[in-house]
Short mmCIF file of C-alpha atoms in Angstrom, two decimals:
data_model
loop_
_atom_site.label_atom_id
_atom_site.label_comp_id
_atom_site.label_asym_id
_atom_site.label_seq_id
_atom_site.Cartn_x
_atom_site.Cartn_y
_atom_site.Cartn_z
CA MET A 1 -0.07 -0.12 0.25
CA ASP A 2 1.44 3.27 -0.86
CA ASN A 3 1.64 6.20 1.74
CA THR A 4 -1.14 8.12 -0.39
CA SER A 5 -3.68 5.48 0.48
CA LYS A 6 -2.64 4.91 4.05
CA PHE A 7 -4.72 5.63 7.27
CA LYS A 8 -3.33 8.80 8.42
CA VAL A 9 -2.33 8.48 12.30
CA LEU A 10 -1.92 11.04 14.90
CA ALA A 11 0.40 9.51 17.76
CA VAL A 12 -0.12 11.27 21.14
CA ASP A 13 2.03 10.17 24.26
CA ASP A 14 4.23 11.90 26.58
CA SER A 15 6.71 8.84 26.29
CA LEU A 16 9.33 8.94 23.37
CA VAL A 17 9.57 5.40 23.70
CA THR A 18 5.92 4.70 23.37
CA LEU A 19 6.11 6.91 20.18
CA LYS A 20 9.13 5.11 18.66
CA ILE A 21 7.69 1.47 19.34
CA LEU A 22 4.34 2.45 17.78
CA LYS A 23 6.04 3.39 14.84
CA LYS A 24 7.65 0.22 14.57
CA ILE A 25 4.49 -1.41 14.93
CA ILE A 26 2.69 0.72 12.42
CA LYS A 27 5.53 0.46 9.76
CA ASP A 28 4.43 -1.81 6.82
CA SER A 29 0.97 -1.55 7.78
CA GLU A 30 -1.91 0.07 6.01
CA PHE A 31 -1.69 3.16 8.96
CA GLU A 32 1.06 6.06 8.63
CA ILE A 33 1.90 8.17 11.55
CA VAL A 34 1.83 11.77 9.73
CA ALA A 35 2.08 13.65 13.35
CA GLU A 36 3.32 13.19 16.82
CA SER A 37 2.44 15.02 20.00
CA THR A 38 3.54 14.64 23.61
CA SER A 39 0.75 16.89 25.29
CA GLY A 40 -2.89 17.22 25.02
CA GLU A 41 -2.46 20.76 24.08
CA ASP A 42 -0.20 19.97 21.30
CA ALA A 43 -2.41 17.16 19.94
CA LEU A 44 -5.41 19.43 19.93
CA ILE A 45 -3.15 21.89 17.54
CA LYS A 46 -1.89 18.78 15.54
CA TYR A 47 -5.34 17.31 15.07
CA ASP A 48 -6.30 20.66 13.16
CA GLU A 49 -3.39 20.61 10.96
CA VAL A 50 -3.17 16.90 9.71
CA GLN A 51 -6.94 15.89 9.99
CA PRO A 52 -6.14 12.16 11.04
CA ASP A 53 -8.04 9.34 10.27
CA LEU A 54 -7.16 8.13 13.71
CA VAL A 55 -5.75 9.30 16.98
CA LEU A 56 -4.12 7.02 19.38
CA LEU A 57 -4.15 8.81 22.75
CA ASP A 58 -2.46 8.37 26.05
CA ILE A 59 -4.19 9.36 29.17
CA ILE A 60 -1.38 10.38 31.82
CA MET A 61 0.24 13.21 30.51
CA PRO A 62 1.44 16.45 31.78
CA GLU A 63 -1.03 19.55 32.00
CA MET A 64 -3.60 18.49 29.64
CA ASP A 65 -3.95 14.55 29.84
CA GLY A 66 -5.68 12.45 27.59
CA ILE A 67 -9.39 12.46 28.79
CA GLU A 68 -9.23 16.26 28.63
CA ALA A 69 -7.91 16.12 25.01
CA LEU A 70 -10.28 13.53 24.14
CA GLU A 71 -13.11 15.64 25.15
CA LYS A 72 -11.73 18.80 23.38
CA ILE A 73 -11.00 16.81 20.07
CA ILE A 74 -14.63 15.12 20.27
CA ALA A 75 -16.12 18.74 20.95
CA LYS A 76 -14.88 20.15 17.79
CA ASP A 77 -15.16 17.03 15.42
CA PRO A 78 -17.92 14.38 16.97
CA SER A 79 -16.92 12.09 14.19
CA ALA A 80 -13.13 11.79 15.16
CA LYS A 81 -11.73 8.23 15.75
CA ILE A 82 -9.81 7.81 18.73
CA VAL A 83 -8.21 5.01 20.74
CA MET A 84 -7.06 5.44 24.14
CA VAL A 85 -3.61 3.43 24.49
CA SER A 86 -2.64 3.73 28.27
CA SER A 87 -1.57 1.58 31.14
CA MET A 88 -4.34 3.04 33.36
CA GLY A 89 -7.17 0.76 32.09
CA THR A 90 -9.20 0.56 35.10
CA LYS A 91 -13.02 -0.02 34.53
CA GLU A 92 -13.77 3.44 35.75
CA LYS A 93 -11.24 5.08 32.97
CA VAL A 94 -12.29 2.79 30.27
CA MET A 95 -15.95 3.62 30.57
CA GLU A 96 -15.14 7.16 31.00
CA SER A 97 -13.00 7.21 27.74
CA LEU A 98 -15.88 5.39 25.85
CA GLU A 99 -18.73 7.41 27.41
CA LYS A 100 -16.57 10.56 26.32
CA GLY A 101 -16.23 9.65 22.61
CA ALA A 102 -13.33 7.08 22.53
CA LYS A 103 -14.10 4.23 20.13
CA ASN A 104 -11.83 1.57 21.95
CA PHE A 105 -8.97 1.20 24.77
CA VAL A 106 -5.97 -0.68 24.33
CA MET A 107 -4.33 -1.19 27.58
CA LYS A 108 -0.26 -1.21 27.84
CA PRO A 109 1.69 -3.24 27.73
CA TYR A 110 -0.13 -4.48 24.53
CA GLU A 111 0.50 -7.04 21.78
CA LYS A 112 0.80 -5.58 18.57
CA SER A 113 -1.65 -7.64 16.76
CA THR A 114 -4.11 -6.50 19.20
CA LEU A 115 -3.37 -2.96 18.60
CA LEU A 116 -3.44 -3.24 14.88
CA GLU A 117 -6.65 -5.09 14.63
CA VAL A 118 -8.41 -2.52 17.11
CA MET A 119 -7.12 0.23 14.67
CA LYS A 120 -8.38 -1.43 11.75
CA LYS A 121 -11.80 -2.43 13.33
CA VAL A 122 -11.99 1.58 14.02
CA CYS A 123 -10.98 2.99 10.36
CA SER A 124 -13.46 0.34 9.06
CA ASN A 125 -16.16 1.38 11.44
CA GLU A 126 -16.49 -1.96 12.78
CA ILE A 127 -16.33 -0.11 16.45
CA ALA A 128 -15.27 -2.78 18.82
CA GLU A 129 -15.60 -1.64 22.34
CA SER A 130 -13.66 -3.34 25.08
CA MET B 1 13.42 -18.73 48.13
CA SER B 2 13.18 -20.21 44.93
CA ILE B 3 15.93 -23.04 43.68
CA LYS B 4 16.78 -20.66 41.14
CA PHE B 5 19.23 -18.87 43.66
CA LEU B 6 21.20 -22.19 44.26
CA GLY B 7 24.03 -20.91 42.43
CA GLN B 8 24.08 -17.48 44.11
CA PHE B 9 24.13 -19.44 47.74
CA LEU B 10 26.72 -21.70 46.50
CA LEU B 11 28.86 -18.79 45.20
CA GLU B 12 28.11 -17.11 48.63
CA ARG B 13 29.23 -20.00 50.74
CA GLY B 14 32.24 -20.22 48.56
CA LYS B 15 31.47 -23.79 47.27
CA ILE B 16 32.07 -23.08 43.63
CA ILE B 17 33.41 -20.15 41.72
CA ARG B 18 32.02 -17.70 39.35
CA GLU B 19 33.32 -19.44 36.05
CA GLU B 20 32.01 -22.82 37.21
CA LEU B 21 28.41 -21.54 38.01
CA LEU B 22 28.48 -19.68 34.35
CA GLU B 23 29.67 -23.07 32.81
CA ALA B 24 26.83 -25.09 34.63
CA LEU B 25 24.28 -22.68 33.76
CA ASN B 26 25.18 -22.57 30.36
CA LEU B 27 24.90 -26.61 30.24
CA THR B 28 21.74 -26.29 31.44
CA LYS B 29 20.64 -23.82 28.88
CA SER B 30 22.06 -25.71 26.10
CA THR B 31 20.13 -28.94 27.52
CA ASN B 32 16.88 -27.85 28.61
CA LEU B 33 13.99 -27.06 26.24
CA SER B 34 11.12 -24.71 26.61
CA ILE B 35 7.56 -25.78 26.14
CA GLY B 36 7.47 -23.78 23.18
CA GLN B 37 10.66 -25.82 21.63
CA ILE B 38 9.12 -29.11 22.71
CA ALA B 39 5.89 -28.32 21.24
CA LEU B 40 7.52 -26.99 18.17
CA GLU B 41 9.71 -30.30 18.00
CA SER B 42 6.53 -32.19 18.26
CA GLU B 43 4.74 -30.07 15.49
CA ASP B 44 2.03 -29.30 18.19
CA LEU B 45 2.77 -25.48 17.34
CA THR B 46 3.89 -23.33 14.54
CA ARG B 47 6.81 -20.95 15.02
CA GLU B 48 4.14 -17.93 14.21
CA GLN B 49 1.74 -19.44 16.90
CA ILE B 50 4.99 -19.84 19.45
CA ASP B 51 5.81 -15.96 18.70
CA SER B 52 2.39 -14.86 19.09
CA ILE B 53 2.05 -16.47 22.41
CA CYS B 54 5.60 -14.92 23.58
CA ILE B 55 4.24 -11.53 22.85
CA CYS B 56 1.21 -11.83 24.22
CA GLN B 57 2.90 -13.29 27.74
CA LYS B 58 4.64 -9.72 27.99
CA SER B 59 1.36 -8.34 28.43
CA THR B 60 -0.49 -10.59 30.91
CA ASP B 61 0.19 -12.60 33.95
CA LYS B 62 -0.73 -15.91 32.04
CA LEU B 63 1.70 -18.82 31.48
CA PHE B 64 2.83 -19.95 28.09
CA GLY B 65 0.14 -22.90 28.19
CA GLU B 66 -2.58 -20.75 29.39
CA ILE B 67 -2.28 -18.48 26.43
CA ALA B 68 -1.93 -21.30 24.05
CA VAL B 69 -5.29 -22.80 25.27
CA GLU B 70 -7.10 -19.71 25.17
CA LYS B 71 -5.90 -19.05 21.61
CA LYS B 72 -7.19 -22.59 20.83
CA TYR B 73 -3.60 -23.60 19.38
CA LEU B 74 -3.70 -26.27 21.96
CA THR B 75 -6.00 -28.31 24.12
CA GLN B 76 -5.31 -28.49 27.83
CA GLU B 77 -4.65 -32.06 27.72
CA GLN B 78 -1.70 -31.22 25.12
CA VAL B 79 -0.41 -28.46 27.59
CA ASP B 80 -0.43 -31.20 30.53
CA GLU B 81 1.62 -33.49 28.12
CA LEU B 82 4.25 -31.14 27.22
CA LEU B 83 4.83 -30.03 30.58
CA MET B 84 5.32 -33.45 31.80
CA ILE B 85 7.85 -34.09 28.94
CA GLN B 86 9.35 -30.77 30.19
CA LYS B 87 9.53 -32.04 33.90
CA ASN B 88 10.78 -35.34 33.14
CA GLU B 89 13.55 -34.42 30.80
CA ARG B 90 14.58 -31.24 32.74
CA PHE B 91 18.34 -31.12 33.44
CA SER B 92 18.98 -28.75 36.40
CA LEU B 93 21.69 -26.86 37.66
CA ARG B 94 22.41 -29.46 40.53
CA ASP B 95 22.74 -31.99 37.70
CA ALA B 96 25.00 -29.87 35.79
CA LEU B 97 27.04 -29.09 38.72
CA ILE B 98 27.68 -32.79 39.52
CA GLN B 99 28.44 -33.68 35.84
CA LYS B 100 31.00 -31.07 35.74
CA GLY B 101 32.37 -32.41 38.97
CA TYR B 102 32.25 -29.04 40.59
CA LEU B 103 30.25 -30.58 43.52
CA THR B 104 29.94 -34.23 45.10
CA MET B 105 26.53 -35.57 45.51
CA GLN B 106 26.72 -35.31 49.22
CA GLU B 107 27.94 -31.64 49.48
CA LEU B 108 25.25 -30.80 47.24
CA GLN B 109 22.70 -32.42 49.60
CA GLU B 110 24.07 -30.74 52.45
CA GLU B 111 23.61 -27.22 50.58
CA MET B 112 20.31 -28.20 49.59
CA LYS B 113 19.45 -28.68 53.34
CA TYR B 114 21.11 -25.54 54.43
CA ILE B 115 18.98 -23.66 51.54
CA GLN B 116 15.62 -24.98 52.28
CA GLU B 117 16.05 -24.16 55.84
CA ARG B 118 17.11 -20.60 55.06
CA SER B 119 14.46 -20.35 52.39
CA GLU B 120 11.52 -21.19 54.94
CA ALA B 121 12.84 -18.58 57.43
CA ILE B 122 13.03 -15.81 54.70
CA GLU B 123 9.33 -16.69 53.54
CA ALA B 124 8.14 -16.60 56.92
CA LYS B 125 9.60 -13.22 57.76
CA ASN B 126 8.19 -11.83 54.45
CA LEU B 127 4.98 -12.96 55.42
CA GLU B 128 5.30 -11.48 58.91
CA VAL B 129 6.47 -7.99 57.38
CA ILE B 130 3.05 -8.07 55.04
CA GLN B 131 0.87 -9.05 57.59
CA ALA B 132 2.09 -6.35 59.94
CA SER B 133 0.75 -3.70 57.43
CA LYS B 134 -1.95 -1.68 57.66
CA HIS B 135 -2.52 -1.99 54.05
CA PRO B 136 -1.33 -5.68 53.17
CA ASP B 137 -3.72 -6.08 49.88
CA VAL B 138 -2.21 -2.79 48.71
CA GLU B 139 1.43 -3.83 49.26
CA GLN B 140 0.96 -7.15 47.91
CA ALA B 141 -0.53 -5.80 44.68
CA PHE B 142 2.53 -3.43 44.29
CA ILE B 143 4.91 -6.54 44.99
CA ASP B 144 3.34 -9.02 42.59
CA VAL B 145 2.47 -6.31 39.67
CA ALA B 146 6.23 -5.07 39.85
CA LEU B 147 7.51 -8.50 40.04
CA LYS B 148 5.66 -9.87 37.30
CA MET B 149 6.38 -6.78 35.04
CA LEU B 150 10.25 -6.90 35.75
CA ARG B 151 9.80 -10.50 34.61
CA ARG B 152 7.76 -10.35 31.64
CA VAL B 153 8.41 -7.17 30.13
CA ALA B 154 12.11 -6.45 31.40
CA GLN B 155 12.83 -10.03 31.11
CA MET B 156 14.64 -10.40 34.52
CA ASP B 157 14.41 -13.85 35.98
CA LEU B 158 13.89 -11.95 39.57
CA ALA B 159 12.47 -13.59 42.79
CA CYS B 160 11.48 -11.62 45.97
CA TYR B 161 14.68 -12.02 48.07
CA GLU B 162 13.71 -9.85 51.05
CA LEU B 163 10.98 -7.22 52.38
CA HIS B 164 11.64 -5.12 55.06
CA ARG B 165 10.60 -1.87 56.62
CA ASP B 166 13.88 -0.43 58.10
CA LYS B 167 14.41 3.01 57.22
CA ASN B 168 17.85 2.86 57.96
CA LYS B 169 18.48 -0.14 55.62
CA GLN B 170 18.14 1.71 52.21
CA ASN B 171 21.09 1.15 50.14
CA ALA B 172 19.41 2.83 47.34
CA GLU B 173 20.76 2.40 44.08
CA PHE B 174 22.13 5.33 41.88
CA TRP B 175 18.86 5.38 39.84
CA ASN B 176 15.61 6.09 41.34
CA ILE B 177 12.26 6.20 39.30
CA ASN B 178 9.56 7.74 41.40
CA GLN B 179 5.94 7.89 40.66
CA ALA B 180 3.32 9.29 43.10
CA PHE B 181 -0.15 7.91 43.32
CA TYR B 182 -3.21 9.59 44.96
CA GLY B 183 -7.26 8.55 45.71
CA ASP B 184 -8.34 5.98 48.23
CA ILE B 185 -4.66 5.39 49.43
CA SER B 186 -1.75 7.71 48.54
CA GLY B 187 1.96 7.36 48.19
CA ILE B 188 5.08 7.12 46.21
CA PHE B 189 6.46 3.84 44.25
CA THR B 190 10.13 3.96 43.72
CA LEU B 191 12.33 1.74 41.61
CA SER B 192 15.69 1.94 42.65
CA ILE B 193 18.25 0.21 40.19
CA SER B 194 21.85 0.14 39.17
CA GLU B 195 23.03 1.48 35.74
CA LYS B 196 23.28 -2.22 34.21
CA THR B 197 19.67 -2.85 35.48
CA PHE B 198 18.26 0.41 34.20
CA LEU B 199 19.93 -0.51 30.73
CA LYS B 200 18.40 -3.92 30.84
CA ILE B 201 14.77 -2.37 31.36
CA ALA B 202 15.31 0.34 28.83
CA SER B 203 16.47 -2.45 26.07
CA GLU B 204 13.57 -4.21 26.57
CA MET B 205 11.36 -1.50 26.41
CA ILE B 206 12.79 -0.06 23.39
CA GLN B 207 13.37 -3.34 21.69
CA GLU B 208 16.84 -2.07 20.95
CA GLN B 209 19.98 -2.84 22.91
CA GLN B 210 20.99 0.60 25.13
CA ARG B 211 24.32 1.21 25.96
CA LYS B 212 23.87 4.37 27.89
CA ILE B 213 21.52 5.92 29.97
CA ASP B 214 20.23 8.88 27.77
CA ASP B 215 17.09 10.52 27.44
CA LEU B 216 15.51 7.86 25.45
CA SER B 217 16.44 5.12 28.35
CA LYS B 218 15.40 7.57 30.86
CA ASP B 219 11.93 7.71 28.95
CA ALA B 220 12.00 3.97 28.78
CA GLY B 221 12.52 3.92 32.46
CA LYS B 222 9.61 6.35 33.28
CA GLU B 223 7.35 4.19 30.97
CA PHE B 224 7.99 1.07 32.54
CA VAL B 225 7.22 2.42 36.12
CA ASN B 226 4.13 4.10 34.84
CA MET B 227 2.85 0.55 33.29
CA VAL B 228 3.69 -0.76 36.78
CA LEU B 229 1.33 1.77 38.60
CA GLY B 230 -1.33 1.44 35.90
CA ASN B 231 -1.62 -2.15 36.17
CA VAL B 232 -1.47 -1.72 40.21
CA ALA B 233 -4.28 0.65 39.78
CA VAL B 234 -6.19 -1.78 37.85
CA ARG B 235 -5.76 -4.58 40.32
CA LEU B 236 -6.78 -2.62 43.34
CA SER B 237 -9.90 -1.32 41.63
CA GLU B 238 -10.91 -4.78 41.13
CA LYS B 239 -11.02 -4.91 44.98
CA GLY B 240 -12.74 -1.39 45.30
CA THR B 241 -9.61 0.76 46.09
CA LYS B 242 -9.11 3.41 43.72
CA ILE B 243 -6.01 5.31 42.72
CA SER B 244 -4.74 7.79 40.27
CA ILE B 245 -1.29 8.25 39.59
CA LYS B 246 1.01 11.19 38.73
CA LEU B 247 3.80 11.66 36.18
CA PRO B 248 7.05 9.63 37.06
CA GLU B 249 10.15 11.35 37.88
CA ILE B 250 13.89 9.89 37.75
CA SER B 251 16.35 11.23 40.33
CA THR B 252 19.85 9.85 41.26
CA LYS B 253 18.92 9.93 45.17
CA LEU B 254 16.28 8.80 47.28
CA ASN B 255 14.31 11.63 48.41
CA ASP B 256 12.54 12.55 51.56
CA VAL B 257 9.58 10.38 50.93
CA ILE B 258 11.33 7.10 52.63
CA ASP B 259 10.75 9.47 55.89
CA THR B 260 7.18 7.73 56.48
CA ASP B 261 5.68 5.11 59.00
CA GLU B 262 4.39 2.88 56.22
CA LEU B 263 7.62 2.09 54.27
CA LEU B 264 8.09 -1.29 52.28
CA VAL B 265 11.45 -2.20 50.49
CA ALA B 266 11.20 -5.42 48.52
CA ARG B 267 14.39 -6.58 47.20
CA PHE B 268 14.08 -8.41 44.00
CA VAL B 269 17.15 -10.49 42.67
CA SER B 270 18.72 -12.79 40.30
CA SER B 271 22.03 -14.20 39.44
CA GLU B 272 22.42 -10.98 37.24
CA TYR B 273 20.25 -8.05 38.47
CA GLU B 274 18.83 -6.72 41.51
CA VAL B 275 15.99 -4.25 41.79
CA ARG B 276 14.49 -2.67 44.88
CA CYS B 277 10.78 -1.35 44.91
CA ILE B 278 10.42 1.03 47.56
CA LEU B 279 6.82 1.75 48.46
CA CYS B 280 5.87 4.65 50.63
CA LEU B 281 2.14 4.90 51.89
CA HIS B 282 1.01 8.42 53.55
#
């Protein structure tokens, strides 16, 4: 698949390692990370700039956390496709994320195939909520 | 204490030297097969299925066989049979030490008796330490999750060697990764590690060999602790205790947080690494 037909992904995580691993996972798939953010505030700006097909969003981040960023992105674009990727996978956080508009929640550490499968389902509108 | 520390005990007691231990361990490694290797040889599993199970193992507490059954690669009967083969054909460190002529059977039996007595004393003391806590479930969750993540994600063959609450017995390592939490219970969790251990954790997290503690390695260390606390939060929430976590920080000295009434230090050790997990509840 050439880059022009790949799904555009915005990856948001304050961990440089996580962003690096995400790039490795996504390489050679039907996705392409077109922008990265290490904070919620920057994610809002990048979202407007790149208009991604999918957002991968961490929760625990400095200043604006992932839940607040989720709310703000959904407020400006209710059709935004956002998958939370976090170690804070308590039932409350998962439910809060889904209620606020996230399409799915992948808990860290995750299996590569699980993340890709979730991304595929969300982008093909088969919303699989965990 | 696990039998896996037999080598360490023998080294400590001067019964063998380092080179002998390494040679004996190499002999066991080259002789023993993992359950995955046995399944591959018997054609019960394909290489792709084994890789898939190994990746999955990193993100759960589950054993190889449990995941294989869940994924419907194997039946429980097949797993039991593979485990039996593995057990029957296991070549232990004891076997290797005797085969290499480093110890006689009688010397080894005497050492095993000593180890057993000491192991029982340590386990009893650890249990006593946890039972004396105001929050035994919380402390147990931190110990269990940290140890599992160190084993699965950081690929370190650690076991819990000692639990204590002695403020004057810190012996902190150079690198300390701290993360605060709050909610139904608050406190700070610290992973206190040497440079070698830090690099091991970072390398496994990044999936690339790290040779120095740079910004990326530090980030990996913080992300590892973040995963530990996230998973602890999930474990505690299942029992009705809710915590939120702050951002992790790295320092090269233990800070004042150890000055608390509710301190727990867990020493996890292997033949190569040592990790101190310090939990301070407020």
